[in-house]
Short mmCIF file of C-alpha atoms and ligand atoms in Angstrom, two decimals:
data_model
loop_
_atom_site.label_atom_id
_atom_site.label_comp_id
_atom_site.label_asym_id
_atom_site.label_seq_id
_atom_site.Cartn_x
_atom_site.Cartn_y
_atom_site.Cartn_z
CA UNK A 1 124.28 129.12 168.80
CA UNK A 2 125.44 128.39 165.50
CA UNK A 3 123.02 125.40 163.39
CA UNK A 4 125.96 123.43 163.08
CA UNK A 5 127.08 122.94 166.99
CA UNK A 6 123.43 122.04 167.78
CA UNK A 7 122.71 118.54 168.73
CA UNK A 8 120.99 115.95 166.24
CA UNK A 9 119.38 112.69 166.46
CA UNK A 10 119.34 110.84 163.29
CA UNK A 11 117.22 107.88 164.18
CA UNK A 12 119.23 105.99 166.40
CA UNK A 13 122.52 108.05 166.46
CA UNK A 14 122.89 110.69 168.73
CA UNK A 15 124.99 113.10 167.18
CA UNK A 16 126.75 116.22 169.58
CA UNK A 17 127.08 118.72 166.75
CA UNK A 18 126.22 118.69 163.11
CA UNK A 19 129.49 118.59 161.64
CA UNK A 20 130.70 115.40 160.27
CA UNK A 21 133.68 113.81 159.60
CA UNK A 22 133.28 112.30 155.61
CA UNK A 23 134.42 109.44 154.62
CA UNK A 24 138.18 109.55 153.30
CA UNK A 25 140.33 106.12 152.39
CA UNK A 26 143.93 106.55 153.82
CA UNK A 27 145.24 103.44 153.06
CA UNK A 28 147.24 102.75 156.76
CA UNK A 29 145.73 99.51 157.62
CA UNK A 30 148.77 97.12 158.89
CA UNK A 31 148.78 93.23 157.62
CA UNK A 32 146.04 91.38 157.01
CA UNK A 33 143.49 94.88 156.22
CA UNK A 34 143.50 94.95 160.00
CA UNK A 35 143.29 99.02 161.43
CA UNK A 36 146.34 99.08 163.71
CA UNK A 37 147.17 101.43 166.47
CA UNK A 38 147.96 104.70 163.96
CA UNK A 39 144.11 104.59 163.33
CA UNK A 40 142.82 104.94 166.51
CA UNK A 41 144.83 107.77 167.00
CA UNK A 42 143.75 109.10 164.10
CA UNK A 43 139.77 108.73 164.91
CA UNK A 44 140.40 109.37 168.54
CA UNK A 45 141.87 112.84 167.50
CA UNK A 46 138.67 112.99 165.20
CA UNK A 47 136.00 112.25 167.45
CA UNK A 48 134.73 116.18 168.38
CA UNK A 49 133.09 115.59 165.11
CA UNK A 50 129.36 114.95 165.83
CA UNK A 51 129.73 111.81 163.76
CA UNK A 52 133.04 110.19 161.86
CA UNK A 53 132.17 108.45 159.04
CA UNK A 54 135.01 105.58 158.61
CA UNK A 55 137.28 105.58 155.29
CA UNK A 56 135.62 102.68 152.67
CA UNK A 57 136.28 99.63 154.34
CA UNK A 58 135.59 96.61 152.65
CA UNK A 59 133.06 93.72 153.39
CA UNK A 60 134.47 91.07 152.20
CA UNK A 61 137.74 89.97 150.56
CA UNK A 62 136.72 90.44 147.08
CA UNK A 63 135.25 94.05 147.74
CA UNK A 64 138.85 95.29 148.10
CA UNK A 65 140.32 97.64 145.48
CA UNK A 66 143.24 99.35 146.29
CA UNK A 67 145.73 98.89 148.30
CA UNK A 68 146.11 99.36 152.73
CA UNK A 69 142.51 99.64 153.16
CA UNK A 70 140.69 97.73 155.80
CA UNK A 71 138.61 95.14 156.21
CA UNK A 72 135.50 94.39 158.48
CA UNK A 73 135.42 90.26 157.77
CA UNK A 74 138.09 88.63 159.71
CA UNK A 75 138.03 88.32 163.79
CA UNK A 76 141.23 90.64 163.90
CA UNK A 77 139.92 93.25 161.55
CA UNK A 78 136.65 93.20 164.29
CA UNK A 79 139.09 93.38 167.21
CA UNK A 80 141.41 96.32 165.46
CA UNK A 81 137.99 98.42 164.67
CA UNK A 82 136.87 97.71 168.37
CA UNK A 83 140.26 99.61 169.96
CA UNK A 84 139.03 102.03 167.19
CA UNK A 85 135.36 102.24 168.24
CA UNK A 86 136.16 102.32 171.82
CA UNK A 87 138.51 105.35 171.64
CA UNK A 88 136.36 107.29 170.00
CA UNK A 89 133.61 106.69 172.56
CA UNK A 90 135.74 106.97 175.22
CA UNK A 91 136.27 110.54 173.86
CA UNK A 92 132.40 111.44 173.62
CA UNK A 93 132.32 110.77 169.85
CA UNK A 94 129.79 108.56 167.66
CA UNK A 95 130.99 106.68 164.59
CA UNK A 96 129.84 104.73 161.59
CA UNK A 97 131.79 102.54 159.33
CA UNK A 98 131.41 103.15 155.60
CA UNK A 99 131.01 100.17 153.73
CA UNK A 100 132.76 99.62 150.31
CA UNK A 101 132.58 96.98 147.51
CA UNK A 102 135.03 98.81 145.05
CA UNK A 103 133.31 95.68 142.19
CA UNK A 104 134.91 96.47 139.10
CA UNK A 105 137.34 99.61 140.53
CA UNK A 106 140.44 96.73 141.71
CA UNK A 107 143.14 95.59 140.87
CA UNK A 108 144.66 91.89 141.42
CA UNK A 109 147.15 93.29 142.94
CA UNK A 110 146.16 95.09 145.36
CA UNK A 111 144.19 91.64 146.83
CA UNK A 112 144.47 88.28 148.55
CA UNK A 113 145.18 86.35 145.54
CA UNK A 114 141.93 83.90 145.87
CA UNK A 115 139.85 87.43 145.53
CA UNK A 116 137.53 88.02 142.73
CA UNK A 117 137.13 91.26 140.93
CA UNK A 118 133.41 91.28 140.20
CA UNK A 119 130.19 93.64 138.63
CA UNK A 120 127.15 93.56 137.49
CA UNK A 121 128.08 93.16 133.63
CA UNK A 122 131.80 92.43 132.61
CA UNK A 123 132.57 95.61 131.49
CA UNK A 124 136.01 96.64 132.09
CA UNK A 125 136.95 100.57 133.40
CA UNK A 126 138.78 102.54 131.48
CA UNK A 127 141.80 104.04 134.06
CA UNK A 128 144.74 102.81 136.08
CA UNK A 129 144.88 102.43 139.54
CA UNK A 130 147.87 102.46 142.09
CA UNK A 131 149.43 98.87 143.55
CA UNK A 132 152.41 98.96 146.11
CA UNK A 133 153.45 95.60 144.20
CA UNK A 134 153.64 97.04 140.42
CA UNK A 135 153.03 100.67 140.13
CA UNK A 136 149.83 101.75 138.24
CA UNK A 137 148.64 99.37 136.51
CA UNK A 138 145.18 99.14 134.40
CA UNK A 139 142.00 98.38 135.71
CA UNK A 140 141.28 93.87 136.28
CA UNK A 141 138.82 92.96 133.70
CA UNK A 142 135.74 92.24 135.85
CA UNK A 143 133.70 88.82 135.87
CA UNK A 144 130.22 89.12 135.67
CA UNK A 145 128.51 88.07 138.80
CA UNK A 146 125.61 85.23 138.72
CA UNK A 147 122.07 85.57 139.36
CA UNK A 148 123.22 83.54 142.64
CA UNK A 149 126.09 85.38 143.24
CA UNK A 150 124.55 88.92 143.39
CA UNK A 151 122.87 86.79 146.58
CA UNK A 152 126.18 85.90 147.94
CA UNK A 153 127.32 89.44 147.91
CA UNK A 154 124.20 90.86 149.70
CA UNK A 155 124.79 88.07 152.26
CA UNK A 156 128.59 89.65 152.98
CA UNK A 157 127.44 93.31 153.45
CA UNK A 158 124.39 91.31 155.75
CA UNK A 159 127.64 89.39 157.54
CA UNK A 160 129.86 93.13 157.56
CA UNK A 161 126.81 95.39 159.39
CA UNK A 162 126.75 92.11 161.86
CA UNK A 163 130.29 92.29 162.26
CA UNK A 164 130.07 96.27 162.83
CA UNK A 165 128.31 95.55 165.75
CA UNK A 166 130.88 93.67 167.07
CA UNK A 167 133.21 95.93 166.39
CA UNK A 168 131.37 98.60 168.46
CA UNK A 169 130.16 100.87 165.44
CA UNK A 170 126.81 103.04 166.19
CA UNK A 171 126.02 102.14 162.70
CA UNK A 172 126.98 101.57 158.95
CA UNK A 173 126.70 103.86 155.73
CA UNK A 174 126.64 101.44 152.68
CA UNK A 175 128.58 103.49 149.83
CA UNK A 176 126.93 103.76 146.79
CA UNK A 177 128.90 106.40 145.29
CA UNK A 178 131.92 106.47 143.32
CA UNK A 179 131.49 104.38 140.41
CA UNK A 180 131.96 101.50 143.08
CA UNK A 181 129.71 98.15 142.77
CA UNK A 182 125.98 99.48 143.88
CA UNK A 183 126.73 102.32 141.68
CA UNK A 184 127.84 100.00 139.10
CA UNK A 185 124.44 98.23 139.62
CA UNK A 186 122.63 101.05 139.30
CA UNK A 187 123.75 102.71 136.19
CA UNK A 188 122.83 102.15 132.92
CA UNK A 189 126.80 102.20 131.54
CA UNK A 190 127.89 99.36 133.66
CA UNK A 191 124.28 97.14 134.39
CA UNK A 192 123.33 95.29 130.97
CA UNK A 193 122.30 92.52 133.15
CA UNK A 194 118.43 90.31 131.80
CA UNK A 195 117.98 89.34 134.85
CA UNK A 196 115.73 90.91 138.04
CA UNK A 197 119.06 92.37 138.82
CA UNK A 198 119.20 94.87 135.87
CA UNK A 199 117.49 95.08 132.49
CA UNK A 200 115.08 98.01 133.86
CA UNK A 201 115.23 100.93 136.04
CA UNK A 202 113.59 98.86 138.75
CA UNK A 203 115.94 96.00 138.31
CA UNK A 204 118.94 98.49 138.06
CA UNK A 205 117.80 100.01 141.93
CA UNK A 206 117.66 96.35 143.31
CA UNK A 207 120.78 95.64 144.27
CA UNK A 208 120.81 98.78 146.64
CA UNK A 209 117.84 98.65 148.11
CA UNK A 210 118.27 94.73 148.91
CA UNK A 211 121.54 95.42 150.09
CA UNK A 212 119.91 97.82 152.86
CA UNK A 213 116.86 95.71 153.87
CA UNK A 214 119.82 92.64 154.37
CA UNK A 215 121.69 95.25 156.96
CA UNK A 216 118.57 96.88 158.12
CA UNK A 217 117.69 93.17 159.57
CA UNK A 218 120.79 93.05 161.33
CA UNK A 219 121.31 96.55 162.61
CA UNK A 220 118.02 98.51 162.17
CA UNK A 221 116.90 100.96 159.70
CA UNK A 222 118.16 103.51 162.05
CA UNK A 223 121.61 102.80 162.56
CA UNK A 224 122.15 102.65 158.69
CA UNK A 225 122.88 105.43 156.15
CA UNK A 226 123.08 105.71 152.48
CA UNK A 227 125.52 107.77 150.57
CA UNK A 228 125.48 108.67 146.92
CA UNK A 229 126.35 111.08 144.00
CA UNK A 230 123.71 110.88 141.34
CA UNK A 231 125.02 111.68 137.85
CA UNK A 232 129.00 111.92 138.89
CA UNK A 233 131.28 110.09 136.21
CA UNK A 234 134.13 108.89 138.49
CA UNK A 235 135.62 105.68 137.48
CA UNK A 236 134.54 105.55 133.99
CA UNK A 237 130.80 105.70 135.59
CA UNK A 238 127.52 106.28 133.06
CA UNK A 239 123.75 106.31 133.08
CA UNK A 240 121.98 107.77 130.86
CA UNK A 241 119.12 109.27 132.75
CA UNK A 242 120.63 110.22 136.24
CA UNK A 243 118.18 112.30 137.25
CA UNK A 244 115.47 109.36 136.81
CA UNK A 245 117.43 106.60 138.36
CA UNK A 246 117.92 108.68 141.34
CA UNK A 247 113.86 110.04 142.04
CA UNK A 248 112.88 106.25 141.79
CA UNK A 249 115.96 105.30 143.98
CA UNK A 250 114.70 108.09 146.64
CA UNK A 251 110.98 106.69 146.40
CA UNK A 252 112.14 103.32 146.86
CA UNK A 253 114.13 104.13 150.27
CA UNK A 254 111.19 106.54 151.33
CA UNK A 255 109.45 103.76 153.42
CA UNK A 256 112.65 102.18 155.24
CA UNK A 257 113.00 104.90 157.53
CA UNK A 258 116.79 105.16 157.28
CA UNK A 259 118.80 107.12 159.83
CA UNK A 260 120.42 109.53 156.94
CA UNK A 261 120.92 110.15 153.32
CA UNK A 262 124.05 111.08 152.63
CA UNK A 263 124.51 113.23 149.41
CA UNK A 264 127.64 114.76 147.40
CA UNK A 265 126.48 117.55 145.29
CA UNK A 266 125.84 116.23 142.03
CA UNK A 267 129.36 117.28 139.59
CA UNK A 268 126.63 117.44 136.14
CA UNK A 269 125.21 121.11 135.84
CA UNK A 270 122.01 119.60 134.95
CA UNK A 271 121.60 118.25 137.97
CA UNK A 272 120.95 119.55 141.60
CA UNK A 273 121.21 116.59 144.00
CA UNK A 274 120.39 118.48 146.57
CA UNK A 275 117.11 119.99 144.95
CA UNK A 276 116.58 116.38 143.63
CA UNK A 277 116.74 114.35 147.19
CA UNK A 278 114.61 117.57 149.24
CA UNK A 279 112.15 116.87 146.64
CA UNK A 280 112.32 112.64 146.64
CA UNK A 281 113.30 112.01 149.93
CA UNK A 282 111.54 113.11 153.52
CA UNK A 283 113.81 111.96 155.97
CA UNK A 284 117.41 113.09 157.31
CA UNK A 285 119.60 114.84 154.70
CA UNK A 286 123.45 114.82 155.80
CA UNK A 287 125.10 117.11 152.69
CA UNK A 288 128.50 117.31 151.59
CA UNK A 289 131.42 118.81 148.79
CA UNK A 290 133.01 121.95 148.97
CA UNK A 291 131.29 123.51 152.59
CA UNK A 292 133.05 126.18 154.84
CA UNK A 293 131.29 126.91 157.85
CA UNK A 294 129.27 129.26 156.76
CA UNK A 295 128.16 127.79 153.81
CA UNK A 296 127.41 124.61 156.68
CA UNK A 297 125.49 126.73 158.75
CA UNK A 298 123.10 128.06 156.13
CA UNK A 299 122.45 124.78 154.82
CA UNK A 300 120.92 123.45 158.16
CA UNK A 301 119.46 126.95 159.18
CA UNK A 302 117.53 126.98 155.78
CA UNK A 303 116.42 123.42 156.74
CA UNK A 304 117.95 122.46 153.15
CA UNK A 305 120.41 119.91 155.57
CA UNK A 306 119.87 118.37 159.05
CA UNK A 307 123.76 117.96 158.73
CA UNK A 308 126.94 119.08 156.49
CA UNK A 309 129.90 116.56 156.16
CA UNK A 310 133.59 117.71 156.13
CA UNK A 311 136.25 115.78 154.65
CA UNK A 312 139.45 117.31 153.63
CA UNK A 313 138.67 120.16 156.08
CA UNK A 314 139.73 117.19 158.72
CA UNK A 315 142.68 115.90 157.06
CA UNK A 316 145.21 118.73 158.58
CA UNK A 317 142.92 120.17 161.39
CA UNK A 318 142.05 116.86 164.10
CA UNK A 319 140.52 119.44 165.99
CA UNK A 320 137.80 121.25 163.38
CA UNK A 321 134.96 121.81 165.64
CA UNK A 322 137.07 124.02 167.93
CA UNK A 323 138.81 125.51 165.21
CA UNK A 324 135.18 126.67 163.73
CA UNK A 325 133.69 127.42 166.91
CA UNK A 326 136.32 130.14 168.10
CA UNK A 327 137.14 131.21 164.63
CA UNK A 328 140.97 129.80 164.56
CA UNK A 329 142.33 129.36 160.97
CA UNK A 330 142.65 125.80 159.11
CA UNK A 331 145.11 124.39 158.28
CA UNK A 332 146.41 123.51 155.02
CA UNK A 333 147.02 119.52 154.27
CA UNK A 334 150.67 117.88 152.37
CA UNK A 335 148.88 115.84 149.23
CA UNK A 336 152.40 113.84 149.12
CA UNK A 337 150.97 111.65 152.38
CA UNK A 338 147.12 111.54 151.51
CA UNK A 339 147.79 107.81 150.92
CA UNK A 340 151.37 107.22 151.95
CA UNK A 341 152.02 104.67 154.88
CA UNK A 342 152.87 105.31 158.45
CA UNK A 343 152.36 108.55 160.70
CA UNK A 344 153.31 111.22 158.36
CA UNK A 345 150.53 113.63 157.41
CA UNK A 346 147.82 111.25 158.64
CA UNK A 347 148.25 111.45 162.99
CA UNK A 348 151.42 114.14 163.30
CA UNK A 349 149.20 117.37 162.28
CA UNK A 350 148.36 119.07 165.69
CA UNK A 351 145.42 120.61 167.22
CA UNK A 352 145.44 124.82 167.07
CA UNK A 353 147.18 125.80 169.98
CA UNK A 354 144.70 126.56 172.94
CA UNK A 355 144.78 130.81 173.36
CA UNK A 356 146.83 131.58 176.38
C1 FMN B 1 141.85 111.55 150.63
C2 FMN B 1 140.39 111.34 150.31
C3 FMN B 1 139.85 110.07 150.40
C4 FMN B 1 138.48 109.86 150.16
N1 FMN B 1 137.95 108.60 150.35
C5 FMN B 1 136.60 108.43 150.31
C6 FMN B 1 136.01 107.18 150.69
O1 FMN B 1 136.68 106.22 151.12
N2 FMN B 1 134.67 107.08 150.62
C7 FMN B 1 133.87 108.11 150.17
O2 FMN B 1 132.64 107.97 150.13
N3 FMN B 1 134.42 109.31 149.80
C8 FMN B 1 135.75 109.49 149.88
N4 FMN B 1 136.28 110.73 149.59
C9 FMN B 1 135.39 111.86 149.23
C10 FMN B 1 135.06 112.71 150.45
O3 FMN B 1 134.31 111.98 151.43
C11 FMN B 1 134.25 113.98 150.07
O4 FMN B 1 133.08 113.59 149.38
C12 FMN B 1 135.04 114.97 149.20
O5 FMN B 1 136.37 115.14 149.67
C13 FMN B 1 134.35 116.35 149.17
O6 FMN B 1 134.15 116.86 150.49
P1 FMN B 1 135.07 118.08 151.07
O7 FMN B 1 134.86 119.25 150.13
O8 FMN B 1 134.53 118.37 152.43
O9 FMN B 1 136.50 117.61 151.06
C14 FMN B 1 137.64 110.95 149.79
C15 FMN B 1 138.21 112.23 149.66
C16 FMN B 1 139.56 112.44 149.94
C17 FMN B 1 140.12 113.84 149.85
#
């Protein structure tokens, strides 16, 4: 049997097959960030994956950045993830929601207007971002959050994992890629914070690993996942010594037993993230950027993965496990609708036809 159809437990996830569904951020949630009927057919149509990893959904109302993406802080964003939970389940699948504090990546916009746009330091990005209400428009010019504040924050993504439990999630993956606000904590370009919260490599890794022991006490270590992308410069992202922030990061999370680390090949040539979190980190590697199958299956047959995510592979092809398994060809996926509202390109692309 292939590596990547073989069954995996990753702590307390039972996974059918090895090939995940990545996280990808639509932008189809209906009124009030709420996931409406369109994404439960998109999920259920996902759920042959051996785990679906949610699009970036946001814990609270000021970790929203752009615009149409959901929420997972208000009773009816809870009861629009649970249709979504229980379709998938009904359909033999296993899914996680991604959390996603965008911090300084937002516009005003593109939230409720008594939303904050907050980081670490107040630091503005350098870039534009989409709104539906006035086209691109530049980055908001972050406030800097309080000693108390950073508190506050940790207490929403504490409130969010609660609420994904609710919601029927088998667990939560806190994003800390992206240039979003726990990789704004943890890099050197955007962290020029005195307090515990910065102001040294130790204080710079704080704000992740707190943010994980505060879900870990609602969910368990081993419902919970980690994702990252040491070193990658998306959204006007910098540290100075990548490599370094990332081996004490792994060492940190060593002892809290989490159910996966979730890892995006590192886009610096100096740096091998994989090498890097084999080396730092002992427990369950799930891998991802740029995989085909086979590339998937020698990753977990050379124990180098326990798992290999898929994301744009599942855009146009609902149905990739099949389509890997017998061989059938992929198929290609319209850019125009990656983020577009409504049906088009995100639930109308079929499965491969079943051979007569
Ligand atoms: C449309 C789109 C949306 C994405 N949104 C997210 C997101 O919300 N959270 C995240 O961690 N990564 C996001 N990503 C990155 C993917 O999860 C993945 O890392 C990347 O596409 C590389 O994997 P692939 O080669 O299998 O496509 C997104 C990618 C795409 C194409």
């Amino acid at each position: 049997m292939y590596p990547l159809l073989q069954p995996l437990e990753l702590g307390a996830l039972r996974l059918r097959n090895r090939i995940v569904m990545a996280p990808m951020t639509r932008n189809r949630a209906g009124p009030g960030d709420v996931p409406g009927e369109l994404a439960v057919a998109y999920y259920a149509a996902r759920a042959g994956a051996g785990m679906i990893v949610t699009e970036g959904t946001q814990p609270s109302r000021h970790g929203k950045g752009y615009c149409r993406t959901p929420g997972l802080h208000t009773p009816q964003q809870i009861a629009g993830w649970r249709r979504v939970t229980d379709a998938v389940h009904a359909a033999g699948g296993c899914m996680v929601v991604q959390l996603m504090h965008t911090g300084r990546i937002a516009s005003r916009y593109n939230k409720d207007a008594d939303a904050r746009t907050v980081a670490p330091s107040a630091i503005r990005a350098r870039g534009r971002m989409f709104t539906d209400t006035a086209g691109l428009v530049e980055f908001d010019a972050p406030e800097a959050l309080s000693s108390a504040e950073v508190a506050d924050v940790i207490a929403e993504y504490a409130d969010a994992a609660r609420a994904a439990r609710e919601a029927g999630f088998d667990g939560v993956e806190l994003h800390a890629a992206s240039g979003y606000l726990p990789m704004q904590f943890l890099s050197t370009g955007t962290n020029e914070r005195r307090d515990g919260w910065g102001g040294s490599r130790n204080g710079r890794l704080r704000f992740v690993v707190e943010t994980l022991a505060a879900m870990s006490a609602e969910l368990g270590a081993g419902r919970l996942g980690l994702r990252i992308c040491p070193g990658n410069p998306f959204n006007d992202l910098y540290d100075a010594a990548p490599a370094d922030t990332y081996r004490a990061l792994l060492e940190a999370l060593a002892p809290m037993g989490l159910a996966y680390l979730h890892v995006i090949r590192s886009p610096l040539a100096t740096l091998d993230a994989f090498a890097l979190a084999r080396e730092c980190y002992g427990g369950a590697l799930l891998l991802n950027d740029g995989f085909d199958f086979d590339s998937g299956n020698a990753a977990v047959a050379g124990g180098v993965a326990q798992a290999v995510s898929y994301a744009r592979a599942f855009i146009a092809n609902p149905d990739l496990v099949a389509r890997f398994t017998h061989g059938w060809p992929l198929a290609p996926f319209e850019r125009r609708t990656l983020y577009t509202p409504g049906a088009a390109g995100y639930t109308d692309y079929p499965a491969h036809p079943a051979p007569q």
